[in-house]
mmCIF file of C-alpha atoms in Angstrom:
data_model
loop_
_atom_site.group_PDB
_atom_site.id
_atom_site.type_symbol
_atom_site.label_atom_id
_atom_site.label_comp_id
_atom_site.label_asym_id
_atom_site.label_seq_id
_atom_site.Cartn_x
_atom_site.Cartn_y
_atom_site.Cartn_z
ATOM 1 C CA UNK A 1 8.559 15.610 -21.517
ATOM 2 C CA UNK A 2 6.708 12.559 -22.477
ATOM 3 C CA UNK A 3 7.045 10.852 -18.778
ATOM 4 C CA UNK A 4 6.481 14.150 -16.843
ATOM 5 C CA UNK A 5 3.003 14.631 -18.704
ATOM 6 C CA UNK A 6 2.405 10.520 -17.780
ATOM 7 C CA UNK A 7 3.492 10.968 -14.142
ATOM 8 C CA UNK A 8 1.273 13.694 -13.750
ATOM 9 C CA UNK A 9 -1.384 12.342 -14.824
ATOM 10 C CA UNK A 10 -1.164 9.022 -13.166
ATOM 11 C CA UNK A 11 -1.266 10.911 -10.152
ATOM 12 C CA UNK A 12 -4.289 12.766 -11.013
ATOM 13 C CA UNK A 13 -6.155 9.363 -11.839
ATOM 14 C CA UNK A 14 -4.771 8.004 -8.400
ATOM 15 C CA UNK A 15 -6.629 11.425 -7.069
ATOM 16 C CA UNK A 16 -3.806 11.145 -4.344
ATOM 17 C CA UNK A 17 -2.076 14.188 -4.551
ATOM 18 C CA UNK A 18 -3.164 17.385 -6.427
ATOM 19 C CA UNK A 19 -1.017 17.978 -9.332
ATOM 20 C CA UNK A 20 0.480 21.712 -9.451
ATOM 21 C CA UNK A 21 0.836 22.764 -13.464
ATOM 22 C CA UNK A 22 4.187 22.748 -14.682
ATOM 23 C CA UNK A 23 5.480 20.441 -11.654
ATOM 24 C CA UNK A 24 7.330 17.488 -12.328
ATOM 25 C CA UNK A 25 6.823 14.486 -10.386
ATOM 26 C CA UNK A 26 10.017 12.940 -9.150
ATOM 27 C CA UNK A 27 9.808 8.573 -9.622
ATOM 28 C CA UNK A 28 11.550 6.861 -7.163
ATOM 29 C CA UNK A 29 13.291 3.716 -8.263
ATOM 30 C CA UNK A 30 13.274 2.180 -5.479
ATOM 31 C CA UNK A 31 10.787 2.039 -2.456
ATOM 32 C CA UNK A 32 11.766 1.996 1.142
ATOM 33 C CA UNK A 33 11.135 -1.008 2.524
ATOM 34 C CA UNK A 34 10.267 -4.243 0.034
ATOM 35 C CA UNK A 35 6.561 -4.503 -0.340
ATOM 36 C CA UNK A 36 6.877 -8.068 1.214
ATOM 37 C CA UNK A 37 8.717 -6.172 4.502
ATOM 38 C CA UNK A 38 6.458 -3.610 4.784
ATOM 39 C CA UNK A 39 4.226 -3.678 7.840
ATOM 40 C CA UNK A 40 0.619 -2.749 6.572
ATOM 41 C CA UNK A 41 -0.522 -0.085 8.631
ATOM 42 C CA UNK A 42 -4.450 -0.620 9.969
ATOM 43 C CA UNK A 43 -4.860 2.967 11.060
ATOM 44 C CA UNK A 44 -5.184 3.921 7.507
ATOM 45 C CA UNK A 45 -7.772 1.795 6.541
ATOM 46 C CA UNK A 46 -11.376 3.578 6.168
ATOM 47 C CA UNK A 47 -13.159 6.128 3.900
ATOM 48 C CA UNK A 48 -12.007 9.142 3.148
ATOM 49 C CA UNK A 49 -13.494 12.487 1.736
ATOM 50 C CA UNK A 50 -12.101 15.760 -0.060
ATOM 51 C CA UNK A 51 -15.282 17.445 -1.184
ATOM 52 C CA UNK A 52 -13.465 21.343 -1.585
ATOM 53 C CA UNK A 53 -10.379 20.437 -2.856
ATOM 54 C CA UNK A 54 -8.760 23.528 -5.228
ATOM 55 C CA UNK A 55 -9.476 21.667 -8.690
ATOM 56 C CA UNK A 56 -13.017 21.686 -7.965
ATOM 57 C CA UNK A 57 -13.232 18.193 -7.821
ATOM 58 C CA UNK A 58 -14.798 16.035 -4.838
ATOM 59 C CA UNK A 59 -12.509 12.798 -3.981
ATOM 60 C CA UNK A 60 -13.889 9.511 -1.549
ATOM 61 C CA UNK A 61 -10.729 7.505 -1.617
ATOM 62 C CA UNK A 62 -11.009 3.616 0.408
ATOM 63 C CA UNK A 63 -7.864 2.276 2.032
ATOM 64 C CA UNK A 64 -8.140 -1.459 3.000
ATOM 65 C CA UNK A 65 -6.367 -4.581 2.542
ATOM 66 C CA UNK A 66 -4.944 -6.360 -0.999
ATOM 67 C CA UNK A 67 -6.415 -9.179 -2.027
ATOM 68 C CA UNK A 68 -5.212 -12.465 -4.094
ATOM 69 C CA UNK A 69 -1.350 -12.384 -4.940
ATOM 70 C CA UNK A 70 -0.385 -8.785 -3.524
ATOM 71 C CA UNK A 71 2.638 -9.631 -1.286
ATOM 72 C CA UNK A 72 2.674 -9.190 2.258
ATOM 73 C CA UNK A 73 3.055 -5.664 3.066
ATOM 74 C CA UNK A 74 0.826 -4.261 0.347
ATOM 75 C CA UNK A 75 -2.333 -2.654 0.692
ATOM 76 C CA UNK A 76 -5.235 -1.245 -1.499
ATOM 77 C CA UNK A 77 -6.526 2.217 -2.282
ATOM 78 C CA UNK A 78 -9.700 3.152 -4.641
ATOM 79 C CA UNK A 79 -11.434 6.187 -5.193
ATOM 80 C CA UNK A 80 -13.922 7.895 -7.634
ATOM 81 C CA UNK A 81 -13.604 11.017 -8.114
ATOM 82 C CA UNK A 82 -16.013 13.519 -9.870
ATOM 83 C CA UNK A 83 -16.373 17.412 -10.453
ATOM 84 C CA UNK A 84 -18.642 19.231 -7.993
ATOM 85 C CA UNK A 85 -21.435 20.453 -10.530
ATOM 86 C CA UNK A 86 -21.369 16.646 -11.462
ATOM 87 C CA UNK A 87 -20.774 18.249 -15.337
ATOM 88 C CA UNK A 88 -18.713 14.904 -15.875
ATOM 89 C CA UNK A 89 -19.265 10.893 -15.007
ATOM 90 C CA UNK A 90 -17.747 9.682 -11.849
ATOM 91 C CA UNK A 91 -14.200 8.394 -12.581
ATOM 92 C CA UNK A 92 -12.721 5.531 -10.458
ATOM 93 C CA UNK A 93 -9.313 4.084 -10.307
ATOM 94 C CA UNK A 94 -7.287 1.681 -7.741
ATOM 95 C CA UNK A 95 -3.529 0.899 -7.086
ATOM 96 C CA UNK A 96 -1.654 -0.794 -4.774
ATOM 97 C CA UNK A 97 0.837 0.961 -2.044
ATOM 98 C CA UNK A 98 3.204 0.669 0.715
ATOM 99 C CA UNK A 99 3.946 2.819 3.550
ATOM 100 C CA UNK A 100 6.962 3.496 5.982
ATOM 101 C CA UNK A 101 6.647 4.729 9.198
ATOM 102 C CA UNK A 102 8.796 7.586 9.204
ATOM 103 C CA UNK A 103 8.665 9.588 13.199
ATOM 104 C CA UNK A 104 4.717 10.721 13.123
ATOM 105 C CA UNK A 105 4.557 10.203 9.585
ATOM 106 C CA UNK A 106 3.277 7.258 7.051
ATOM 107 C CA UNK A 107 5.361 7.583 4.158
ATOM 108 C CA UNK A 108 2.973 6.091 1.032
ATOM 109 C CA UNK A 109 4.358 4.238 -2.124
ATOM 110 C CA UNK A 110 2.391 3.746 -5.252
ATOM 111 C CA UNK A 111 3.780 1.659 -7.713
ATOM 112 C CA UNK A 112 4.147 2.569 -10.956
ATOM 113 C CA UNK A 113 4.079 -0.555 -13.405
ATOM 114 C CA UNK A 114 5.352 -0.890 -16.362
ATOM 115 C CA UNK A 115 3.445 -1.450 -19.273
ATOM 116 C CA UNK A 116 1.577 -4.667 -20.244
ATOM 117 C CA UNK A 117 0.590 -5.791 -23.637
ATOM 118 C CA UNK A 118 -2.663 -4.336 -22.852
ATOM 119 C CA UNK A 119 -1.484 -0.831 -22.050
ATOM 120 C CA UNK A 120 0.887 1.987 -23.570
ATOM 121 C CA UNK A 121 2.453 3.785 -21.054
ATOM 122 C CA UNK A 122 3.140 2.450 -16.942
ATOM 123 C CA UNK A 123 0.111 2.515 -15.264
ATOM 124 C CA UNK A 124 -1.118 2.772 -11.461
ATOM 125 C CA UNK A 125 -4.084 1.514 -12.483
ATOM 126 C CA UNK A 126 -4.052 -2.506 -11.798
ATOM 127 C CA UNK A 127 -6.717 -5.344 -11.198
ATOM 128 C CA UNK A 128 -4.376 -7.410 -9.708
ATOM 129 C CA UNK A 129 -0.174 -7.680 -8.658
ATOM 130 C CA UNK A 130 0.484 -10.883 -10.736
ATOM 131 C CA UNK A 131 3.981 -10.019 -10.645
ATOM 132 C CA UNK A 132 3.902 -7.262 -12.827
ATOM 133 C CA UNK A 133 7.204 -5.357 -13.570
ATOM 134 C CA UNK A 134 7.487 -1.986 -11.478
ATOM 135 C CA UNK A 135 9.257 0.745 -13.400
ATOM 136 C CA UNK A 136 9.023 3.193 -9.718
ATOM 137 C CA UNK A 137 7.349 4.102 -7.076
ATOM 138 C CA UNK A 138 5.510 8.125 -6.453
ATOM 139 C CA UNK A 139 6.204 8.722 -3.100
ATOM 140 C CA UNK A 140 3.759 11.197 -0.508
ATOM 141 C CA UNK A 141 3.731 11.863 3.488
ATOM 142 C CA UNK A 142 0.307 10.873 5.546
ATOM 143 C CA UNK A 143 -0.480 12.379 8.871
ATOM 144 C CA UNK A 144 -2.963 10.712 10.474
ATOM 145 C CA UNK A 145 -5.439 12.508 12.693
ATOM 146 C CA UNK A 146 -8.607 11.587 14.573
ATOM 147 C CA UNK A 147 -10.729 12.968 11.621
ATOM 148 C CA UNK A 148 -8.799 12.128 9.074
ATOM 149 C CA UNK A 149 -5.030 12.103 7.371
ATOM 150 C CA UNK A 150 -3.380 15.042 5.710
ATOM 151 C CA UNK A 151 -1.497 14.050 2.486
ATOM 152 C CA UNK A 152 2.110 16.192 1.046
ATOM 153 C CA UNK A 153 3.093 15.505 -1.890
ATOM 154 C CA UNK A 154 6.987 15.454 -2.983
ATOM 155 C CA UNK A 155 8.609 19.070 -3.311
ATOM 156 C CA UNK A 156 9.831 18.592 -6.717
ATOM 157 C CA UNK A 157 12.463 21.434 -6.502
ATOM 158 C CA UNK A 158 13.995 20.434 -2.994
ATOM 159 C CA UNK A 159 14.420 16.939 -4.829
ATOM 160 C CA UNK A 160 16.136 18.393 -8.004
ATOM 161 C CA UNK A 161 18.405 20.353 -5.688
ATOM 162 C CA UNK A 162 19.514 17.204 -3.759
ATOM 163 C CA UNK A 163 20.693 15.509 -6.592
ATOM 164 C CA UNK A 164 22.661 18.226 -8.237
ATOM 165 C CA UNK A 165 24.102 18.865 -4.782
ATOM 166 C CA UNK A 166 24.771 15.311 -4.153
ATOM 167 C CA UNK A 167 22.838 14.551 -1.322
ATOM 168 C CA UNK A 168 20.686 11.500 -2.927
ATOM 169 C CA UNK A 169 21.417 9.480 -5.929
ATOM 170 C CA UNK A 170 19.444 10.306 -8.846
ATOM 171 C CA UNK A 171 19.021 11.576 -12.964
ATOM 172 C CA UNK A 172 17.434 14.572 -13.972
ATOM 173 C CA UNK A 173 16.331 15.130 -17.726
ATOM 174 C CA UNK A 174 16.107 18.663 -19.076
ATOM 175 C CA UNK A 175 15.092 20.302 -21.964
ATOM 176 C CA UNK A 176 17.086 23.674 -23.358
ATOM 177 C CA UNK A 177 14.056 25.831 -24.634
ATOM 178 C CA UNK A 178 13.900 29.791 -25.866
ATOM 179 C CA UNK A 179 11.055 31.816 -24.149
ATOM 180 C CA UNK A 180 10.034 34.970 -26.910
ATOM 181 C CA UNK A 181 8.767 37.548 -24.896
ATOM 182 C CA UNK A 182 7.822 41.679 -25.512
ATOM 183 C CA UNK A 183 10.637 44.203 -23.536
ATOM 184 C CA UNK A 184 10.791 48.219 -23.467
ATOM 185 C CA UNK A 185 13.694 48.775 -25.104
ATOM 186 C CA UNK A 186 15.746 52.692 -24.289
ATOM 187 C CA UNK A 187 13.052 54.207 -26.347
ATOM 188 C CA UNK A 188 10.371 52.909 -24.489
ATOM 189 C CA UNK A 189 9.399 50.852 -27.966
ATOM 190 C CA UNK A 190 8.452 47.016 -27.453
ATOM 191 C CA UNK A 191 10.612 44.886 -28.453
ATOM 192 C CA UNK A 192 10.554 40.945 -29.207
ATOM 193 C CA UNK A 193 13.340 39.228 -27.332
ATOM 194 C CA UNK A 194 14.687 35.762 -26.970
ATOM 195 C CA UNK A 195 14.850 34.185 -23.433
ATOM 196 C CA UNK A 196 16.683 30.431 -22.660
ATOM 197 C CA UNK A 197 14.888 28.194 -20.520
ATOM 198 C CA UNK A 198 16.015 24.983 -18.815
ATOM 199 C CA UNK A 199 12.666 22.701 -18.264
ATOM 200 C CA UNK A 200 13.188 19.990 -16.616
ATOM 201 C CA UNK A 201 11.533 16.719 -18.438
ATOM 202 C CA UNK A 202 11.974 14.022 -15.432
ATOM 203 C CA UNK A 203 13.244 13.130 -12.091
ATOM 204 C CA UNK A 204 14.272 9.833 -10.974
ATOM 205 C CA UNK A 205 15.622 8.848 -7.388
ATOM 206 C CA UNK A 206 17.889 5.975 -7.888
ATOM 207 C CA UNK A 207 18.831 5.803 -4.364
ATOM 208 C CA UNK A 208 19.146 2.286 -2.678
ATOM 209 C CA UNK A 209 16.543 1.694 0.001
ATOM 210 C CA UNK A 210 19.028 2.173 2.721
ATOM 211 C CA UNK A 211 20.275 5.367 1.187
ATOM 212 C CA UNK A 212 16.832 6.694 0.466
ATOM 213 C CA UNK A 213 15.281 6.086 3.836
ATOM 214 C CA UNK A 214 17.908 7.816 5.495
ATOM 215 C CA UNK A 215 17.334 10.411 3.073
ATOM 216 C CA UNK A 216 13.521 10.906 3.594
ATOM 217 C CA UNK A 217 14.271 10.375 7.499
ATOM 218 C CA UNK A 218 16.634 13.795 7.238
ATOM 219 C CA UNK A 219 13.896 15.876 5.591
ATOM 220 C CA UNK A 220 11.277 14.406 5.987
ATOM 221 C CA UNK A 221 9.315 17.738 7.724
ATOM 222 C CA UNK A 222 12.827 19.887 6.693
ATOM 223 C CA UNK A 223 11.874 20.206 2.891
ATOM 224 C CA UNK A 224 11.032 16.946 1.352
ATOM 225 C CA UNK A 225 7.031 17.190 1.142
ATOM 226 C CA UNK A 226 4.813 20.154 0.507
ATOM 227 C CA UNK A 227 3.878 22.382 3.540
ATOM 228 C CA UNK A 228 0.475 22.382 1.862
ATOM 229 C CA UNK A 229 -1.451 19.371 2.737
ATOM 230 C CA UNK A 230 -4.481 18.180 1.105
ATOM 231 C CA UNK A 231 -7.203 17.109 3.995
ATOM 232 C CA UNK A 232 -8.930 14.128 3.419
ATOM 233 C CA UNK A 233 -11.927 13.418 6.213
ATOM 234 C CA UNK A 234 -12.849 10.611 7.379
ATOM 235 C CA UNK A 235 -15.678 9.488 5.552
ATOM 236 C CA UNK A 236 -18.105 7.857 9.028
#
């Protein structure tokens, strides 16, 4: 429970993907290409805005090129993000990433590092690479357009599924719960009754690169990623 709440929100302070209650965020162990393979791709660099997004929060996200010890095939994102009636500061963040071309698609990883003596939980959040340990990657698919780039985040469910049905490595951690609810019973009365629940704490890919990419190359518009994009415009 404790890592899908952290996911989630490290993926609201990356203001990358919008975060759908009660959805847990799969981690990929490993990424798909090594960040010093990875071919940094130009056509995302720019500004970007999502001023009408669904949590009523307005999003200007920059894409450009790592600085100081990032390795080769690493680039930068930053973005502030703040609520339209402006009822709360501005809040900024940055991370590193890697994409993968995948067919018309850029698939983005964002690191997740693990935690430093400074922080206590893995963080997105980082001032500079200097080596730090990576404990996964969150994974989403860019389409890039003249006026912008549409961005899916990972189907949660279709990824779950895979793994019990053996078509990608991976763990999943769930949590047995009881749901108490009100029924009708034959007399019409209401009646308190018990429920089970299975809630699934965590999802971790553990697929090797190889593995994975030919994976994400199968479903990649077959299941994998939302068929809800956010739009993010370019920002001229």
């Amino acid at each position: 429970m404790q890592r899908t709440r952290m996911i989630g929100r490290l993926l609201l302070a990356a203001t990358t993907c919008l975060v759908v209650g009660g959805c847990t965020i799969p981690l990929f162990e490993h990424p798909l290409e090594t960040p010093d393979a990875a071919t940094i791709p130009q056509e995302l660099f720019g500004v970007y805005k999502q001023t009408a997004g669904p949590d009523n929060v307005s999003h200007h996200v920059h894409v450009g090129p790592a600085e100081g010890d990032a390795p080769a095939g690493v680039f930068r994102f930053r973005s502030i993000s703040q609520a339209l009636d402006r009822s709360t500061p501005p809040k900024a963040t940055q991370g590193f990433a890697i994409a993968t071309r995948v067919g018309e698609f850029h698939i983005m990883q964002i690191p997740v590092f693990s935690p430093n003596k400074r922080d206590s939980e893995p963080q997105i959040d980082r001032d500079s690479w200097n080596e730090s340990e990576i404990a996964g990657y969150i994974m989403m698919r860019l389409r890039v357009h003249r006026d912008g780039i549409e961005m899916s985040c990972v189907d949660s469910l279709f990824v779950e599924s895979a793994i019990g049905d053996g078509n990608v490595a991976g763990t999943v951690e769930r949590t047995e719960t009881k749901h108490v609810t009100t029924v009708p019973n034959e007399d019409g009365e209401l009646v308190e009754t018990t429920i089970p629940e299975t809630k699934t704490d965590s999802i971790m890919v553990t697929a090797n690169p190889h593995s994975l990419l030919s994976f994400v190359r199968k479903n990649v518009d077959a299941g994998l990623f939302s068929q809800s994009p956010t739009e993010f415009h370019r920002n001229n």
